Each structure stands twice: as structure tokens, then as C-alpha cells.
JSON list of C-alpha atoms in Angstrom, two decimals:
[
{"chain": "A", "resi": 47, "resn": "UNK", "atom": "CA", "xyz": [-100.92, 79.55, 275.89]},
{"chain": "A", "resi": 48, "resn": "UNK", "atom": "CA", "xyz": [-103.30, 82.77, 276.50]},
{"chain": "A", "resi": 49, "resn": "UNK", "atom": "CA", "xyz": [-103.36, 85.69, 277.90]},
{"chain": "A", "resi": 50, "resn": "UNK", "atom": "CA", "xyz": [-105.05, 84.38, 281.46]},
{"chain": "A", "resi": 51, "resn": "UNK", "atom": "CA", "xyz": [-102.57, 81.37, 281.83]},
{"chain": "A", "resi": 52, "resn": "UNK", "atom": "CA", "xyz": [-101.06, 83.00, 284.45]},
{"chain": "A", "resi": 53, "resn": "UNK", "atom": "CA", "xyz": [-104.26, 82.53, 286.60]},
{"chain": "A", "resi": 54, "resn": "UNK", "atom": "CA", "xyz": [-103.94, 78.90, 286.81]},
{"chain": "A", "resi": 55, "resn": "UNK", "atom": "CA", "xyz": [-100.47, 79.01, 288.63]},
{"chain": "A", "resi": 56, "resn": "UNK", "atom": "CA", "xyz": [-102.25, 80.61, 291.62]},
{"chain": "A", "resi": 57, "resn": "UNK", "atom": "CA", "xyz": [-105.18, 78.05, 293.34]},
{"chain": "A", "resi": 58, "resn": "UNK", "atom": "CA", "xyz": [-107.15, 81.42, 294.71]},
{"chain": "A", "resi": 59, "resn": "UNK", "atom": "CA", "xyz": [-108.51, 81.80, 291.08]},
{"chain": "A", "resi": 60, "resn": "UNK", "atom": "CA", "xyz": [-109.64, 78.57, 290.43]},
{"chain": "A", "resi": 61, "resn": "UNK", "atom": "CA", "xyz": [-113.03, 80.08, 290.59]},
{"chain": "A", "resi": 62, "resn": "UNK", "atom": "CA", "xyz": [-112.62, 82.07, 287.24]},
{"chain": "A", "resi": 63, "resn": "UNK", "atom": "CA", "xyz": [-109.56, 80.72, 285.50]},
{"chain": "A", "resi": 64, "resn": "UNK", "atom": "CA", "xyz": [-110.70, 78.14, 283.61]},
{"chain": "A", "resi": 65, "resn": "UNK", "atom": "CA", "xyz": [-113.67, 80.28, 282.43]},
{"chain": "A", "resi": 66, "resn": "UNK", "atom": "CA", "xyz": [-111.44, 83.33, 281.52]},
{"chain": "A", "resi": 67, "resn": "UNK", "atom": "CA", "xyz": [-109.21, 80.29, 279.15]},
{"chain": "A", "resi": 68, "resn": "UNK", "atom": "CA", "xyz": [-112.23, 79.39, 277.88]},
{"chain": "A", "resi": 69, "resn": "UNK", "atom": "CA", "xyz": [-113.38, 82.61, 276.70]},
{"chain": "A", "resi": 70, "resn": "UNK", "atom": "CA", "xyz": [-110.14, 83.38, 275.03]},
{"chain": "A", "resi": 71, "resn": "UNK", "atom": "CA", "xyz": [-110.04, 79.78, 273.32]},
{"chain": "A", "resi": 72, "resn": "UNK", "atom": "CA", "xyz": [-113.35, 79.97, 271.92]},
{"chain": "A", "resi": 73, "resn": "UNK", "atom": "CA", "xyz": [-112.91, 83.89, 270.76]},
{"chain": "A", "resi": 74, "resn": "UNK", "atom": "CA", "xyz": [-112.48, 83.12, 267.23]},
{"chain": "A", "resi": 75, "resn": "UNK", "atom": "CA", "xyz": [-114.38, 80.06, 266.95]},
{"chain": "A", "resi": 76, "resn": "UNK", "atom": "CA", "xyz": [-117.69, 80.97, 268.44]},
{"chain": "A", "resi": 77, "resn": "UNK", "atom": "CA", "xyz": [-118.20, 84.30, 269.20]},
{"chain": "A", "resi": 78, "resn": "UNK", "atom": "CA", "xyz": [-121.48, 83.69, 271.08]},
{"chain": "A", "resi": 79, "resn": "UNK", "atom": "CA", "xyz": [-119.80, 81.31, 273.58]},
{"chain": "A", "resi": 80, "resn": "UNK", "atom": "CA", "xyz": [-116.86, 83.75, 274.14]},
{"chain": "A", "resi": 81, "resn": "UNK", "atom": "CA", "xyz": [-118.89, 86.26, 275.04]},
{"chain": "A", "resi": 82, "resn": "UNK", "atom": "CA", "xyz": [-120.89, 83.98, 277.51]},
{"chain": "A", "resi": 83, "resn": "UNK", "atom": "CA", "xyz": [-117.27, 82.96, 279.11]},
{"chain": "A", "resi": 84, "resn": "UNK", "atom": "CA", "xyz": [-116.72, 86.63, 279.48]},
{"chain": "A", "resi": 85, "resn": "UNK", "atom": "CA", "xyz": [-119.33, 87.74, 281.29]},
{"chain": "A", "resi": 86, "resn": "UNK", "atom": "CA", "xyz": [-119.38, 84.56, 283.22]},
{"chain": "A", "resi": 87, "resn": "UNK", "atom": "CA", "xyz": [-115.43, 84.82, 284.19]},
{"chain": "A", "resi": 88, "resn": "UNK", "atom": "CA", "xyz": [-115.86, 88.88, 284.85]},
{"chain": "A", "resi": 89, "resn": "UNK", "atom": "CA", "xyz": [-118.93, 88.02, 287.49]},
{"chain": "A", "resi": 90, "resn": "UNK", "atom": "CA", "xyz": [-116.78, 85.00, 288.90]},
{"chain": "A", "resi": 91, "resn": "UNK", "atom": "CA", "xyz": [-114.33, 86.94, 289.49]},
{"chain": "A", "resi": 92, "resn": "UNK", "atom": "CA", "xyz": [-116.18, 90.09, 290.59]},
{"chain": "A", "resi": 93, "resn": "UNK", "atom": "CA", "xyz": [-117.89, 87.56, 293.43]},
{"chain": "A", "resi": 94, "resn": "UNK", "atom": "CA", "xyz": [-114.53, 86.01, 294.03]},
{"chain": "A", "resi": 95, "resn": "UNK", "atom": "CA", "xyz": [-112.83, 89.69, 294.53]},
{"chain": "A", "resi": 96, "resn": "UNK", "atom": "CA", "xyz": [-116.07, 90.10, 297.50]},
{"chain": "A", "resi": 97, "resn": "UNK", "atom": "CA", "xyz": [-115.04, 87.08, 298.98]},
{"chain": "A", "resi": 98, "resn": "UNK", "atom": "CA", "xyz": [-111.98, 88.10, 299.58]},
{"chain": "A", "resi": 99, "resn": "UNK", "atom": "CA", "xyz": [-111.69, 91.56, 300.54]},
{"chain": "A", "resi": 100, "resn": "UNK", "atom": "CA", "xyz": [-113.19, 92.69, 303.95]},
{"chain": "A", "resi": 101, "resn": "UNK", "atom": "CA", "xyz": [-114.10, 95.92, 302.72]},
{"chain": "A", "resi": 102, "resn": "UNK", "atom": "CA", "xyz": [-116.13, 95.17, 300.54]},
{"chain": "A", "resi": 103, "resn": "UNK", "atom": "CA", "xyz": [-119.98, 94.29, 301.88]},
{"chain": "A", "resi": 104, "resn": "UNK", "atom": "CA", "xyz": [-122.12, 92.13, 299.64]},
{"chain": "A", "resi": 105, "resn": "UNK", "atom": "CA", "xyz": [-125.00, 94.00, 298.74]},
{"chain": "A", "resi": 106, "resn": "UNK", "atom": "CA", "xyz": [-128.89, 93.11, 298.83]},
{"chain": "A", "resi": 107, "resn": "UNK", "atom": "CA", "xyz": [-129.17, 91.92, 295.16]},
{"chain": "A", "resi": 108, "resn": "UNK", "atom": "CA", "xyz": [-125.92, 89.77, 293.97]},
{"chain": "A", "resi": 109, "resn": "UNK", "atom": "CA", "xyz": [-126.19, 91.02, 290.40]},
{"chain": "A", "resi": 110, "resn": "UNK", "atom": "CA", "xyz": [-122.94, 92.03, 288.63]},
{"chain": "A", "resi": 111, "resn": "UNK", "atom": "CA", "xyz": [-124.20, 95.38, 287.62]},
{"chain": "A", "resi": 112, "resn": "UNK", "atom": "CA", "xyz": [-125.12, 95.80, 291.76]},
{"chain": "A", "resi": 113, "resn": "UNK", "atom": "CA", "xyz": [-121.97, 94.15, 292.42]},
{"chain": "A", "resi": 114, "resn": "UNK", "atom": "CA", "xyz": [-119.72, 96.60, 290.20]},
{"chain": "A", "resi": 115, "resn": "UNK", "atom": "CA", "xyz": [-122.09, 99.92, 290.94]},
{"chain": "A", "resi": 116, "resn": "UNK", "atom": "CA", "xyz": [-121.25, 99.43, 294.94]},
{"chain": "A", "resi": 117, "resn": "UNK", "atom": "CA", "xyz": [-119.33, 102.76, 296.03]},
{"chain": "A", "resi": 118, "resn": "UNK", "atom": "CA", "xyz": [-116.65, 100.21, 297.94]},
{"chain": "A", "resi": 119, "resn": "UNK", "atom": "CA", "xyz": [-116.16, 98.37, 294.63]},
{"chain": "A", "resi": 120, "resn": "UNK", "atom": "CA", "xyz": [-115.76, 101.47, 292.53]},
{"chain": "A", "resi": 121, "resn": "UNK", "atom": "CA", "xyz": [-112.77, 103.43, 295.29]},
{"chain": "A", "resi": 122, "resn": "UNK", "atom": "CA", "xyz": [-111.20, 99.27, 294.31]},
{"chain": "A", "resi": 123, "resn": "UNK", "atom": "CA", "xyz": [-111.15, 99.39, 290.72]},
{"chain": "A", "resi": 124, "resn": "UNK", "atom": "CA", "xyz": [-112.20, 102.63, 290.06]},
{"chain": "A", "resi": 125, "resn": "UNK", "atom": "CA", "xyz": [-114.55, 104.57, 287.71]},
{"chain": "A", "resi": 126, "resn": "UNK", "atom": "CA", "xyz": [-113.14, 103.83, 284.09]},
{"chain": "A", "resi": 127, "resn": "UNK", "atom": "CA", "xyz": [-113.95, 99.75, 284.15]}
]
């Protein structure tokens, strides 16, 4: 059981479920690989959160630091994350 389990019971995060599991699996076995699954599940689901809501417009370059520093993505989540 982990703290993201609760991700698998809905299909629309399929995308970055299994990653975010991963991540938490592998946090005191290989710290190097957890952190990979982390950023990998935060930009999957970063992507997955533009695919989904109309208000937010993909911009020109699709890296997660232009993904998160979007003023539509920020009024979302806000400015603490």
C-alpha cells in the first residue's frame, strides 16, 4: 500500500499512477531512481492536468518548468507549489 494507491482506482490517471507507486516503492531503496519517478510522475501529471482542463493553453515549449510557470497554471494550483 502507498500513499498514491488511491490513483489506480480512477482510469483518468493511468498516465502517472504507476510512476507516482514507483517513486514511493523505490524511495528507500534507490534514491536516484525515486527521484527520477518523481519528476517523471509530477510532469505526467502536470501534461495530464493540460489535457484535461480547457483553460489551460499548452504553451510554445512543453517543458515542465514552462508548463508550471504558465499564469493559467499558477491561478490552478497556485503560487506556493
Amino acid at each position: 500500500m502507498t500513499n498514491f494507491n488511491f490513483l489506480i482506482k480512477d482510469k483518468q490517471f493511468d498516465t502517472f499512477s504507476s510512476v507516482a507507486i514507483a517513486a514511493e516503492k523505490t524511495l528507500h531503496i534507490d534514491l536516484s531512481t525515486c527521484i527520477m519517478n518523481c519528476r517523471r510522475a509530477m510532469e505526467m501529471a502536470v501534461k495530464w492536468m493540460y489535457s484535461v482542463d480547457g483553460s489551460l493553453v499548452m504553451p510554445w515549449q512543453d517543458t515542465l518548468v514552462s508548463l508550471m510557470n504558465t499564469e493559467e497554471f499558477r491561478d490552478i494550483v497556485g503560487n506556493d507549489i
